[in-house]
PDB file of C-alpha atoms in Angstrom:
ATOM      1  CA  UNK E   1       7.838  16.042  -3.955  1.00 37.00           C
ATOM      2  CA  UNK E   2       8.167  12.808  -1.848  1.00 43.00           C
ATOM      3  CA  UNK E   3       4.622  12.792  -1.942  1.00 45.00           C
ATOM      4  CA  UNK E   4       4.142  13.247  -5.499  1.00 48.00           C
ATOM      5  CA  UNK E   5       5.998  10.180  -6.159  1.00 49.00           C
ATOM      6  CA  UNK E   6       5.680   7.363  -3.893  1.00 49.00           C
ATOM      7  CA  UNK E   7       8.777   5.317  -3.494  1.00 53.00           C
ATOM      8  CA  UNK E   8       9.805   1.798  -4.986  1.00 49.00           C
ATOM      9  CA  UNK E   9       8.335   2.772  -8.340  1.00 48.00           C
ATOM     10  CA  UNK E  10       5.062   1.533  -7.510  1.00 53.00           C
ATOM     11  CA  UNK E  11       3.262   3.700  -9.329  1.00 62.00           C
ATOM     12  CA  UNK E  12      -0.385   5.347  -7.866  1.00 74.00           C
ATOM     13  CA  UNK E  13      -1.515   2.539  -5.847  1.00 78.00           C
ATOM     14  CA  UNK E  14      -0.640   0.316  -3.383  1.00 76.00           C
ATOM     15  CA  UNK E  15      -1.724  -3.388  -3.416  1.00 81.00           C
ATOM     16  CA  UNK E  16      -2.368  -5.057   0.191  1.00 80.00           C
ATOM     17  CA  UNK E  17      -2.331  -8.929   0.436  1.00 83.00           C
ATOM     18  CA  UNK E  18      -3.846 -10.877   3.278  1.00 83.00           C
ATOM     19  CA  UNK E  19      -4.921 -14.016   4.677  1.00 86.00           C
ATOM     20  CA  UNK E  20      -8.898 -14.222   5.720  1.00 84.00           C
ATOM     21  CA  UNK E  21      -8.443 -17.840   6.553  1.00 81.00           C
ATOM     22  CA  UNK E  22      -5.847 -20.464   6.442  1.00 78.00           C
ATOM     23  CA  UNK E  23      -5.011 -20.545   1.861  1.00 82.00           C
ATOM     24  CA  UNK E  24      -7.512 -18.001   1.423  1.00 87.00           C
ATOM     25  CA  UNK E  25      -5.576 -14.845   0.090  1.00 88.00           C
ATOM     26  CA  UNK E  26      -8.024 -11.650  -0.319  1.00 88.00           C
ATOM     27  CA  UNK E  27      -5.852  -8.478  -2.234  1.00 88.00           C
ATOM     28  CA  UNK E  28      -7.663  -5.166  -1.940  1.00 86.00           C
ATOM     29  CA  UNK E  29      -5.871  -2.227  -3.861  1.00 85.00           C
ATOM     30  CA  UNK E  30      -5.482   1.438  -2.250  1.00 81.00           C
ATOM     31  CA  UNK E  31      -5.265   4.662  -4.371  1.00 80.00           C
ATOM     32  CA  UNK E  32      -2.708   6.925  -3.648  1.00 75.00           C
ATOM     33  CA  UNK E  33      -5.271   9.618  -2.860  1.00 77.00           C
ATOM     34  CA  UNK E  34      -7.173   7.893  -0.519  1.00 80.00           C
ATOM     35  CA  UNK E  35      -4.123   8.179   2.888  1.00 79.00           C
ATOM     36  CA  UNK E  36      -2.188  10.565   4.150  1.00 82.00           C
ATOM     37  CA  UNK E  37       1.479  10.773   3.495  1.00 81.00           C
ATOM     38  CA  UNK E  38       2.290   9.877   6.652  1.00 88.00           C
ATOM     39  CA  UNK E  39      -0.162   7.131   6.017  1.00 84.00           C
ATOM     40  CA  UNK E  40       1.373   5.787   2.943  1.00 79.00           C
ATOM     41  CA  UNK E  41       4.752   5.895   5.085  1.00 82.00           C
ATOM     42  CA  UNK E  42       3.471   3.157   7.897  1.00 84.00           C
ATOM     43  CA  UNK E  43       1.978   1.176   5.386  1.00 76.00           C
ATOM     44  CA  UNK E  44       5.632   1.006   3.396  1.00 77.00           C
ATOM     45  CA  UNK E  45       7.462   0.598   6.314  1.00 82.00           C
ATOM     46  CA  UNK E  46       5.054  -2.411   6.905  1.00 77.00           C
ATOM     47  CA  UNK E  47       5.094  -4.420   3.801  1.00 70.00           C
ATOM     48  CA  UNK E  48       7.587  -7.353   3.327  1.00 60.00           C
TER      49      UNK E  48
END
């Protein structure tokens, strides 16, 4: 059941933001079905 609903109420996608160069922020949205449950857990653990 935990696999069907992501923790923290983030819905079915996760926004990943990163800096490409100084002060140049990029964001991507990853759909839930693009990653396995284990990879989702790793991604969520790395969020700040």
